[in-house]
Coordinates of C-alpha atoms and ligand atoms in Angstrom, one line a residue:
M293 CA -17.2 12.1 -33.8
A294 CA -18.3 8.5 -34.0
I295 CA -18.7 6.0 -31.2
I296 CA -17.5 2.7 -32.5
S297 CA -17.8 -0.8 -31.2
I298 CA -14.7 -2.9 -31.6
P299 CA -15.1 -6.7 -31.6
S300 CA -12.9 -8.5 -29.1
S301 CA -12.6 -11.8 -27.2
P302 CA -11.7 -12.7 -23.7
F303 CA -8.2 -13.0 -22.2
D304 CA -8.1 -15.6 -19.4
D305 CA -5.7 -13.8 -17.1
Q306 CA -7.5 -10.7 -16.1
K307 CA -8.4 -11.6 -12.5
P308 CA -7.6 -8.6 -10.2
G309 CA -5.1 -9.4 -7.4
T310 CA -4.6 -7.7 -4.0
S311 CA -4.8 -4.3 -5.7
G312 CA -6.1 -4.4 -9.3
L313 CA -4.7 -6.0 -12.4
R314 CA -0.8 -6.0 -12.5
K315 CA 1.0 -7.5 -15.4
K316 CA 4.1 -7.0 -17.5
V317 CA 3.9 -4.0 -19.9
T318 CA 4.2 -6.4 -22.8
I319 CA 1.0 -8.2 -21.7
F320 CA -0.9 -4.9 -21.5
Q321 CA 0.4 -4.0 -25.0
Q322 CA -1.4 -6.9 -26.6
E323 CA -4.2 -5.7 -28.9
H324 CA -7.5 -5.2 -26.9
Y325 CA -5.9 -6.2 -23.6
L326 CA -6.3 -2.9 -21.7
E327 CA -9.5 -2.1 -23.5
N328 CA -11.1 -5.4 -22.5
F329 CA -10.3 -4.7 -18.8
V330 CA -11.6 -1.1 -19.0
Q331 CA -14.9 -2.1 -20.7
S332 CA -15.3 -5.0 -18.2
T333 CA -14.8 -2.4 -15.4
F334 CA -17.4 -0.1 -16.9
N335 CA -19.8 -3.0 -17.5
S336 CA -19.6 -3.8 -13.7
L337 CA -20.5 -0.4 -12.5
G338 CA -24.2 -0.2 -13.3
D339 CA -25.5 3.0 -14.9
I340 CA -22.6 5.3 -15.6
T341 CA -24.4 7.7 -17.9
G342 CA -23.8 11.3 -16.9
K343 CA -21.3 10.4 -14.1
T344 CA -17.9 11.8 -13.3
L345 CA -14.7 9.7 -13.4
V346 CA -11.2 10.5 -12.1
V347 CA -8.2 9.2 -14.1
G348 CA -4.5 9.3 -13.3
G349 CA -1.4 7.2 -12.7
D350 CA 2.1 7.0 -11.4
G351 CA 3.7 8.1 -14.7
R352 CA 5.3 4.8 -15.5
F353 CA 5.8 3.6 -19.1
H354 CA 2.5 3.1 -20.8
N355 CA 0.7 5.6 -18.5
E356 CA -0.1 8.3 -21.1
H357 CA -1.2 5.8 -23.7
A358 CA -3.5 4.1 -21.2
V359 CA -5.0 7.5 -20.2
Q360 CA -5.8 8.3 -23.8
V361 CA -7.5 4.9 -24.3
I362 CA -9.5 5.3 -21.1
L363 CA -10.7 8.8 -22.0
K364 CA -12.1 7.7 -25.3
M365 CA -13.8 4.7 -23.8
A366 CA -15.2 6.7 -20.9
S367 CA -16.7 9.1 -23.4
A368 CA -18.1 6.3 -25.6
N369 CA -19.6 4.6 -22.6
G370 CA -21.5 7.7 -21.4
F371 CA -19.5 9.4 -18.7
A372 CA -20.2 13.1 -18.7
R373 CA -16.9 14.3 -17.2
V374 CA -13.5 13.0 -16.5
I375 CA -11.0 14.7 -14.2
V376 CA -7.4 13.9 -15.2
G377 CA -4.1 14.9 -13.5
Q378 CA -1.9 16.9 -15.7
N379 CA 0.0 14.7 -18.1
G380 CA -2.0 11.8 -16.8
L381 CA -0.3 11.9 -13.4
L382 CA -1.9 11.4 -10.0
S383 CA -0.4 9.6 -7.0
T384 CA -2.7 7.0 -5.6
P385 CA -3.5 9.0 -2.5
A386 CA -4.0 12.2 -4.6
A387 CA -6.4 10.3 -6.8
S388 CA -8.4 9.3 -3.7
V389 CA -8.4 13.0 -2.6
V390 CA -9.7 14.1 -6.1
I391 CA -12.4 11.5 -6.2
R392 CA -13.7 12.5 -2.7
K393 CA -13.3 16.3 -3.3
N394 CA -15.4 16.2 -6.5
N395 CA -17.9 13.6 -5.3
A396 CA -16.9 11.6 -8.4
F397 CA -18.6 8.3 -9.2
G398 CA -15.2 6.6 -9.1
G399 CA -11.7 6.6 -10.5
I400 CA -9.2 4.6 -12.5
I401 CA -5.7 4.5 -11.2
L402 CA -2.8 3.3 -13.4
S403 CA 0.0 1.8 -11.4
A404 CA 1.8 -1.3 -10.5
S405 CA 2.9 0.4 -7.3
H406 CA 6.5 -0.4 -6.3
N407 CA 7.1 -2.9 -9.1
P408 CA 9.8 -1.9 -11.6
A409 CA 8.7 0.1 -14.7
G410 CA 9.8 0.6 -18.3
P411 CA 9.1 -1.3 -21.5
N412 CA 10.1 -4.6 -19.8
G413 CA 8.7 -3.7 -16.4
D414 CA 5.2 -3.9 -15.0
F415 CA 1.9 -1.9 -15.5
G416 CA -1.3 -2.0 -13.6
I417 CA -4.8 -0.7 -13.5
K418 CA -7.4 -0.6 -10.7
Y419 CA -10.9 0.9 -10.1
N420 CA -11.7 3.0 -7.0
I421 CA -15.2 3.6 -5.9
G422 CA -16.9 6.9 -4.9
N423 CA -15.5 6.9 -1.4
G424 CA -12.0 7.1 -3.0
G425 CA -11.0 3.6 -2.0
P426 CA -10.2 0.5 -4.0
A427 CA -13.2 -1.4 -5.3
P428 CA -14.4 -4.1 -2.9
E429 CA -14.4 -7.8 -3.8
N430 CA -18.0 -7.9 -5.2
I431 CA -16.9 -5.3 -7.9
T432 CA -13.5 -6.9 -8.6
S433 CA -15.2 -10.3 -9.0
S434 CA -17.8 -8.8 -11.4
I435 CA -15.0 -7.2 -13.4
F436 CA -13.3 -10.6 -13.7
S437 CA -16.6 -12.3 -14.8
N438 CA -17.0 -9.6 -17.4
T439 CA -13.5 -10.2 -18.8
Q440 CA -14.4 -13.8 -19.3
T441 CA -17.4 -13.1 -21.6
I442 CA -16.5 -9.8 -23.3
S443 CA -17.1 -9.7 -27.0
S444 CA -16.7 -6.0 -27.8
Y445 CA -15.8 -2.6 -26.4
L446 CA -16.9 1.0 -27.1
T447 CA -14.5 3.7 -28.0
L448 CA -14.3 6.9 -30.0
D449 CA -12.9 7.4 -33.5
E450 CA -11.0 10.5 -32.4
A451 CA -7.5 11.9 -32.0
D452 CA -5.7 12.0 -28.6
I453 CA -6.2 15.1 -26.5
N454 CA -3.5 17.2 -25.0
L455 CA -2.9 16.1 -21.4
N456 CA -0.5 18.9 -20.7
N457 CA -3.0 21.8 -20.9
I458 CA -4.6 22.5 -17.5
G459 CA -8.3 23.4 -18.2
T460 CA -11.3 22.0 -19.9
Q461 CA -11.5 20.2 -23.2
Q462 CA -14.3 18.3 -25.0
L463 CA -14.1 14.7 -26.1
G464 CA -17.2 13.6 -27.8
K465 CA -20.1 14.6 -25.5
M466 CA -17.8 14.3 -22.5
V467 CA -15.9 17.1 -20.7
V468 CA -12.3 16.5 -19.8
D469 CA -10.9 18.6 -17.0
I470 CA -7.1 18.5 -16.7
I471 CA -6.1 19.6 -13.2
D472 CA -2.9 20.3 -11.4
S473 CA -1.8 16.9 -9.9
V474 CA -0.5 18.2 -6.6
S475 CA -2.6 21.2 -5.4
D476 CA -5.8 19.4 -4.0
Y477 CA -3.6 16.9 -2.1
A478 CA -1.3 19.6 -0.7
E479 CA -4.3 21.6 0.4
L480 CA -5.7 18.6 2.4
M481 CA -2.3 18.0 4.1
A482 CA -2.2 21.6 5.3
E483 CA -5.7 21.0 6.9
L484 CA -4.6 17.9 8.8
F485 CA -1.2 18.9 10.2
D486 CA 0.4 21.8 12.1
F487 CA 2.4 23.2 9.2
D488 CA 3.6 26.1 11.4
A489 CA 5.1 23.7 13.9
I490 CA 6.6 21.5 11.2
S491 CA 8.1 24.6 9.5
T492 CA 9.7 25.7 12.7
L493 CA 11.2 22.2 13.1
L494 CA 12.6 22.2 9.6
A495 CA 14.1 25.6 10.0
D496 CA 16.1 24.4 13.0
S497 CA 19.7 24.1 11.8
S498 CA 20.2 20.9 13.9
F499 CA 17.4 19.2 12.1
N500 CA 18.0 17.5 8.8
M501 CA 15.8 15.3 6.7
C502 CA 16.2 13.2 3.6
F503 CA 13.2 12.1 1.5
D504 CA 13.8 9.6 -1.3
A505 CA 11.1 9.8 -4.0
M506 CA 12.9 7.0 -5.8
H507 CA 12.3 8.7 -9.2
A508 CA 8.6 7.9 -8.9
I509 CA 5.4 9.9 -8.5
T510 CA 6.0 11.4 -5.0
G511 CA 8.8 13.7 -6.2
P512 CA 6.6 16.7 -7.2
Y513 CA 4.3 16.3 -4.2
A514 CA 7.2 16.1 -1.7
K515 CA 9.1 19.0 -3.3
E516 CA 6.0 21.2 -3.2
I517 CA 5.0 20.3 0.3
L518 CA 8.3 19.7 2.1
E519 CA 10.6 22.2 0.3
N520 CA 8.2 24.9 -1.1
Q521 CA 5.5 25.1 1.5
L522 CA 7.3 23.9 4.7
G523 CA 10.7 25.3 3.9
A524 CA 12.8 22.1 4.1
K525 CA 16.3 22.7 2.8
P526 CA 16.6 22.5 -1.0
G527 CA 17.9 19.0 -1.7
T528 CA 15.9 17.4 1.1
V529 CA 14.0 15.5 -1.6
I530 CA 16.3 13.2 -3.5
N531 CA 15.5 11.4 -6.8
G532 CA 12.6 13.8 -7.1
T533 CA 12.0 13.8 -10.8
P534 CA 9.5 11.1 -11.9
L535 CA 10.9 8.9 -14.7
T536 CA 8.9 6.5 -16.8
D537 CA 11.2 3.7 -15.8
F538 CA 11.8 5.0 -12.3
G539 CA 15.5 5.3 -13.2
G540 CA 15.8 1.6 -13.6
G541 CA 15.1 1.2 -9.9
H542 CA 12.7 -0.7 -7.8
P543 CA 10.7 2.0 -5.9
D544 CA 9.8 -0.2 -3.0
P545 CA 10.6 1.7 0.2
N546 CA 12.2 -1.0 2.3
L547 CA 15.6 -1.8 3.6
T548 CA 16.7 -3.6 0.5
Y549 CA 15.4 -1.5 -2.4
A550 CA 15.7 2.0 -0.8
K551 CA 19.5 1.4 -0.5
E552 CA 20.6 4.9 -1.3
L553 CA 18.5 6.3 1.6
V554 CA 19.4 3.5 3.9
D555 CA 23.1 4.2 3.3
V556 CA 22.6 7.9 4.2
M557 CA 20.6 7.1 7.3
F558 CA 23.0 4.4 8.6
A559 CA 26.1 6.5 8.1
D560 CA 27.9 8.8 10.6
N561 CA 26.2 12.2 11.0
A562 CA 22.9 10.9 9.5
P563 CA 19.9 13.1 9.2
T564 CA 17.3 13.2 12.0
L565 CA 14.6 11.8 9.7
G566 CA 14.8 9.7 6.6
A567 CA 11.8 8.7 4.5
A568 CA 10.9 7.1 1.2
S569 CA 7.8 6.5 -0.8
D570 CA 7.0 4.0 -3.6
G571 CA 6.1 4.1 -7.3
D572 CA 2.6 5.5 -6.8
G573 CA 3.1 7.3 -3.5
D574 CA 1.0 5.3 -1.1
R575 CA 3.7 3.5 0.8
N576 CA 6.2 4.9 3.3
M577 CA 9.3 3.9 5.2
I578 CA 10.4 5.9 8.2
L579 CA 14.0 5.9 9.4
G580 CA 15.8 7.8 12.2
D581 CA 19.5 8.4 12.6
N582 CA 20.8 4.8 12.4
F583 CA 17.3 3.5 13.2
F584 CA 14.6 1.7 11.3
V585 CA 11.0 1.9 12.4
T586 CA 9.0 -1.1 11.3
P587 CA 5.7 -0.3 9.6
S588 CA 3.8 -2.1 12.4
D589 CA 5.5 0.0 15.1
S590 CA 5.0 3.1 13.0
L591 CA 1.2 2.6 13.1
A592 CA 1.2 1.9 16.8
I593 CA 3.3 5.0 17.6
M594 CA 1.2 7.2 15.3
A595 CA -1.9 6.0 17.2
A596 CA -0.3 6.5 20.6
N597 CA 0.7 10.1 19.6
A598 CA -2.5 11.1 17.9
N599 CA -2.8 13.9 20.5
C600 CA 0.1 15.6 18.7
I601 CA -1.8 16.0 15.5
P602 CA -4.5 18.6 14.9
A603 CA -6.7 16.3 12.8
Y604 CA -6.6 13.4 15.3
K605 CA -6.1 15.1 18.7
N606 CA -9.8 14.8 19.6
G607 CA -9.4 11.0 19.6
L608 CA -9.5 8.0 17.3
S609 CA -12.6 5.9 16.7
G610 CA -10.5 2.8 16.2
I611 CA -7.4 1.3 14.6
A612 CA -7.4 -1.3 11.8
R613 CA -4.5 -3.4 10.7
S614 CA -4.1 -6.2 8.2
M615 CA -3.8 -9.7 9.7
P616 CA -0.1 -10.2 9.1
T617 CA 0.8 -6.8 10.6
S618 CA 2.2 -7.1 14.1
Q619 CA -0.1 -6.8 17.1
A620 CA 1.8 -3.7 18.4
P621 CA -1.2 -1.4 17.4
D622 CA -3.6 -3.6 19.3
R623 CA -1.9 -2.8 22.6
V624 CA -2.3 0.9 21.9
A625 CA -6.0 0.4 21.0
E626 CA -6.5 -1.5 24.2
K627 CA -4.9 1.3 26.3
L628 CA -6.9 4.0 24.5
G629 CA -10.1 1.9 24.9
I630 CA -10.9 2.0 21.2
E631 CA -11.9 -0.7 18.7
C632 CA -9.2 -2.7 17.0
H633 CA -9.8 -4.6 13.7
E634 CA -7.8 -7.3 12.0
T635 CA -8.5 -7.4 8.2
P636 CA -7.1 -9.4 5.3
T637 CA -4.2 -7.9 3.3
G638 CA -5.4 -5.3 0.9
W639 CA -6.3 -1.7 1.6
K640 CA -9.8 -2.3 0.2
F641 CA -10.8 -4.1 3.4
F642 CA -10.4 -0.9 5.4
G643 CA -12.9 1.1 3.4
N644 CA -16.1 -0.1 5.2
L645 CA -14.5 0.4 8.6
L646 CA -13.4 4.0 7.7
D647 CA -16.8 4.8 6.2
A648 CA -18.6 3.5 9.2
E649 CA -16.3 5.5 11.5
R650 CA -15.1 2.3 13.2
A651 CA -11.5 3.1 12.4
T652 CA -9.5 6.4 12.1
L653 CA -6.0 5.0 11.5
C654 CA -5.2 2.0 9.4
G655 CA -1.9 0.3 8.6
E656 CA -0.2 -2.7 7.0
E657 CA 3.2 -4.3 7.5
S658 CA 3.8 -3.7 3.8
F659 CA 4.9 -0.1 4.5
G660 CA 1.4 1.3 4.3
S661 CA -0.5 3.6 6.7
G662 CA -3.3 6.0 6.3
S663 CA -6.4 7.5 8.0
N664 CA -10.0 8.5 7.4
H665 CA -8.8 11.5 5.4
I666 CA -8.9 9.4 2.2
R667 CA -9.5 5.8 1.4
E668 CA -6.0 4.8 0.3
K669 CA -2.8 4.4 2.2
D670 CA -0.7 7.6 2.0
G671 CA 3.1 7.8 1.9
L672 CA 3.7 11.5 2.3
W673 CA 0.9 11.8 4.9
A674 CA 2.8 9.3 7.1
V675 CA 6.0 11.4 6.7
L676 CA 4.1 14.6 7.7
Y677 CA 2.5 12.7 10.6
W678 CA 6.0 11.8 11.9
L679 CA 7.3 15.3 11.3
N680 CA 4.4 16.6 13.3
I681 CA 5.1 14.2 16.2
L682 CA 8.8 15.2 16.1
A683 CA 7.9 18.9 16.1
V684 CA 5.8 18.4 19.3
R685 CA 7.9 15.9 21.2
E686 CA 11.3 17.3 20.3
Q687 CA 13.0 13.9 20.6
S688 CA 14.9 11.7 18.2
I689 CA 13.0 8.9 16.4
A690 CA 15.0 6.2 18.2
D691 CA 14.0 7.8 21.6
I692 CA 10.4 8.0 20.7
V693 CA 10.3 4.3 19.5
M694 CA 12.3 3.0 22.5
Q695 CA 10.1 4.9 24.9
H696 CA 7.1 3.3 23.2
W697 CA 8.5 -0.1 23.7
Q698 CA 9.2 0.6 27.4
E699 CA 5.6 1.5 27.9
Y700 CA 3.9 -1.1 25.7
G701 CA 6.5 -3.9 25.2
R702 CA 8.0 -4.7 21.9
N703 CA 6.6 -6.8 19.1
Y704 CA 9.7 -8.2 17.4
Y705 CA 8.6 -8.5 13.8
T706 CA 10.1 -9.6 10.5
R707 CA 8.8 -10.5 7.0
H708 CA 10.8 -12.9 4.8
D709 CA 9.9 -12.8 1.1
Y710 CA 10.8 -15.5 -1.4
E711 CA 10.3 -13.9 -4.8
A712 CA 9.7 -15.5 -8.2
I713 CA 9.4 -19.1 -7.0
P714 CA 7.6 -21.4 -9.5
S715 CA 3.9 -21.1 -9.0
D716 CA 3.3 -24.9 -8.8
I717 CA 5.9 -25.3 -6.0
A718 CA 4.4 -22.4 -4.1
K719 CA 0.9 -23.9 -4.4
Q720 CA 2.2 -27.3 -3.2
L721 CA 4.0 -25.7 -0.2
M722 CA 0.8 -23.9 0.9
T723 CA -1.4 -27.0 0.3
E724 CA 0.8 -29.3 2.2
L725 CA 1.2 -26.8 5.1
E726 CA -2.5 -26.2 5.3
Q727 CA -3.1 -30.0 5.6
K728 CA -0.7 -30.1 8.6
L729 CA -2.3 -27.2 10.5
P730 CA -5.0 -29.2 12.4
E731 CA -2.3 -31.4 14.0
L732 CA -0.3 -28.5 15.4
V733 CA -2.7 -27.2 18.0
G734 CA -1.4 -28.1 21.5
L735 CA 2.1 -29.0 20.4
T736 CA 5.1 -27.3 21.9
L737 CA 7.3 -25.9 19.1
A738 CA 10.2 -23.5 19.4
D739 CA 9.5 -23.5 23.2
R740 CA 6.0 -22.3 22.7
T741 CA 2.6 -23.9 22.7
V742 CA 0.5 -23.7 19.6
K743 CA -2.9 -22.1 20.5
Y744 CA -4.5 -22.1 17.0
S745 CA -3.5 -22.8 13.4
D746 CA -5.9 -22.0 10.6
N747 CA -6.5 -20.4 7.3
F748 CA -7.6 -16.8 8.1
S749 CA -11.1 -15.9 7.2
Y750 CA -12.6 -12.4 7.7
L751 CA -16.1 -11.4 8.5
D752 CA -16.6 -7.7 7.7
P753 CA -18.4 -6.3 10.7
V754 CA -20.1 -3.6 8.5
D755 CA -21.5 -5.4 5.5
H756 CA -21.1 -9.0 6.9
S757 CA -19.3 -10.2 3.8
V758 CA -16.9 -13.1 4.3
S759 CA -13.4 -13.3 2.7
K760 CA -11.8 -16.8 3.0
N761 CA -8.3 -18.1 2.4
Q762 CA -6.5 -15.0 3.5
G763 CA -3.3 -16.6 4.9
L764 CA -2.2 -19.6 7.0
R765 CA -1.7 -18.6 10.7
I766 CA 0.0 -20.4 13.5
G767 CA -0.6 -18.6 16.8
F768 CA 1.1 -19.4 20.1
E769 CA -0.1 -19.1 23.7
D770 CA 2.4 -16.3 24.3
G771 CA 1.0 -14.2 21.4
S772 CA 3.8 -15.1 18.9
R773 CA 2.7 -15.9 15.4
I774 CA 4.0 -17.3 12.1
I775 CA 2.0 -16.5 9.0
F776 CA 2.3 -17.7 5.5
R777 CA 0.8 -16.0 2.4
L778 CA 1.3 -15.9 -1.3
S779 CA 1.5 -12.3 -2.5
G780 CA -1.3 -11.0 -4.7
T781 CA 0.8 -8.3 -6.4
G782 CA 3.7 -10.1 -8.0
T783 CA 4.0 -10.6 -11.7
E784 CA 6.6 -13.3 -11.9
G785 CA 5.9 -16.8 -10.6
A786 CA 4.8 -16.6 -7.0
T787 CA 6.1 -14.7 -4.0
L788 CA 5.9 -16.5 -0.7
R789 CA 5.7 -14.1 2.3
V790 CA 6.5 -15.4 5.8
Y791 CA 5.6 -13.1 8.7
I792 CA 7.1 -13.8 12.1
E793 CA 6.3 -12.0 15.4
A794 CA 7.1 -12.4 19.1
Y795 CA 6.2 -10.2 22.0
E796 CA 8.7 -9.1 24.6
S797 CA 7.9 -7.1 27.7
D798 CA 11.1 -7.5 29.8
P799 CA 12.6 -4.0 29.8
D800 CA 16.1 -5.5 29.6
M801 CA 15.3 -7.5 26.5
L802 CA 13.9 -4.8 24.2
G803 CA 17.1 -3.9 22.3
Q804 CA 17.9 -7.3 20.7
N805 CA 18.6 -7.8 17.0
T806 CA 15.3 -8.7 15.4
Q807 CA 16.5 -11.7 13.4
Q808 CA 18.3 -13.1 16.4
A809 CA 15.3 -12.5 18.7
L810 CA 13.1 -14.4 16.2
S811 CA 15.6 -17.0 15.1
K812 CA 13.8 -20.1 16.7
L813 CA 10.5 -19.1 15.0
I814 CA 12.3 -18.4 11.7
N815 CA 13.8 -21.9 11.7
L816 CA 10.5 -23.4 12.7
A817 CA 8.7 -21.6 9.8
D818 CA 11.2 -23.1 7.4
N819 CA 10.8 -26.6 8.9
L820 CA 7.1 -26.6 9.0
A821 CA 6.6 -25.3 5.5
G822 CA 9.6 -27.1 4.0
I823 CA 10.7 -23.9 2.3
T824 CA 14.3 -24.9 1.6
T825 CA 13.4 -28.4 0.7
L826 CA 10.7 -27.4 -1.7
T827 CA 12.0 -24.2 -3.2
G828 CA 15.8 -24.9 -3.0
R829 CA 16.1 -21.4 -1.5
T830 CA 18.4 -21.1 1.4
E831 CA 17.6 -17.5 2.2
P832 CA 14.8 -15.0 1.5
T833 CA 15.0 -12.5 -1.4
V834 CA 14.0 -9.6 0.9
I835 CA 14.0 -9.4 4.7
T836 CA 12.2 -6.6 6.3
Ligands
G16_1166 C1 -0.9 -3.5 -2.2 C2 -2.1 -3.4 -1.3 C3 -1.7 -3.6 0.1 C4 -1.0 -4.9 0.3 C5 0.2 -4.9 -0.6 C6 1.0 -6.2 -0.6 O1 -0.1 -2.4 -2.0 O2 -2.8 -2.2 -1.5 O3 -2.9 -3.6 0.9 O4 -0.5 -4.9 1.6 O5 -0.2 -4.7 -2.0 O6 0.1 -7.2 -1.0 P1 0.7 -8.6 -1.3 O7 1.3 -9.1 0.0 O8 -0.5 -9.4 -1.7 O9 1.8 -8.5 -2.4 P2 0.5 -1.6 -3.2 O10 1.3 -0.6 -2.5 O11 1.4 -2.7 -3.9 O12 -0.6 -1.1 -4.0

């Protein structure tokens, strides 16, 4: 069994984005491409000799091949043990659970999240550290530097191992433990939530639920937990068999891409609860009977109802949200008298706050929420959280949300995405807008006075690191905001995200249509940034 060193040379496009390296499968299929990134990752981790690594992915096309490559390289680079999900499968939250449970040194997660899969789709890879969370910026920067100078990588001259056999195998000097992909995760969920109360709710004949796994990784997790363990009616989980191309779909749980579920939930006699998760199982969308819960409201309502949940009923240390997420959770934090943090987009920024116990719940407008139970966002966890709230409060989702608005006011919120616009145009738009920002302060625009306008910069209160250029913000005296960012997860051209928010506390004005309530700010955003003029787009690709 020989360790071999393969000569290689750098690729110039291996800079990790918001969440690792995401590219077209065809790019990853280039000779040495994946290997270079994996070796650069190992090179950035210091001494890995004798350490344990976790490996798994969302099962998309190229997943199994990548797992085999990583196993041989891990062995050749000195890891003592690798824990792999059966058939190379682990949802992103499950990978975080397994890293933490085994005190592993870190993990490699293979996923391009909600991006479409298949031979012409996307693939992705990211490194998570020993706390179970995405590598912080100092590590991702070091990985990128390594990719720019790499000249060889280490691997084994050895046949592939069988990823289907649960149990222990040997690969060179390294032990490979193939584990059940679901059981550790399911065990943790049973510790956090009141499974008895949820089972009683699911057994009630008037309660119906539909969970759309979108042919992605959450299917086996949702079937085991919701149907087998909690007794939800068979068929509650739809599209529950993971496919390497996600059935040709786009497993992004939002109102546009989760159309099958949305059609069910906005029909007559809709179920009480509808939910969907994404490609790698870390996102969630929550729907009631003819009712959509925005991710920002979802986080606020989870926090306000923490007393319903066994794991959180003794109180939250704080709430953290990404900067473009609405300020609805801030109002709950204020009432609870707990810390509230505003971080850049990217789950990695929550890790320090969670580790330092300065936040218990975290969330993002991009359909992500999670807690200190792991260091990733967690789709099914959010669904169980809502089920537990419903079991305790015995009200409909719409009633719970509307009652929340009556108490706290409503943060009308929308995100407009313009996908696949040419990168140079997107850059020009952002540069020109940023140049305008200093002149805006004090002006009255869309009937509001601009209080601040800047490029968001984050000072991490735990390690005092600074992350600059995290999005252009225009904030108004009344708390309304318009935010512009370029996505860090797209693989085609650039995706411009425009986030718009306005607060309303008048009890008679809480039931408006969101797009209408925000229409003046939406028009202002277009005018200020010249979206239509520069991109030629007259409407967004996706509105959430
Ligand atoms: C990733 C990150 C999230 C981020 C989202 C969107 O999620 O983990 O923190 O909010 O991307 O990022 P962007 O706006 O840059 O596209 P996921 O589910 O894609 O891994």
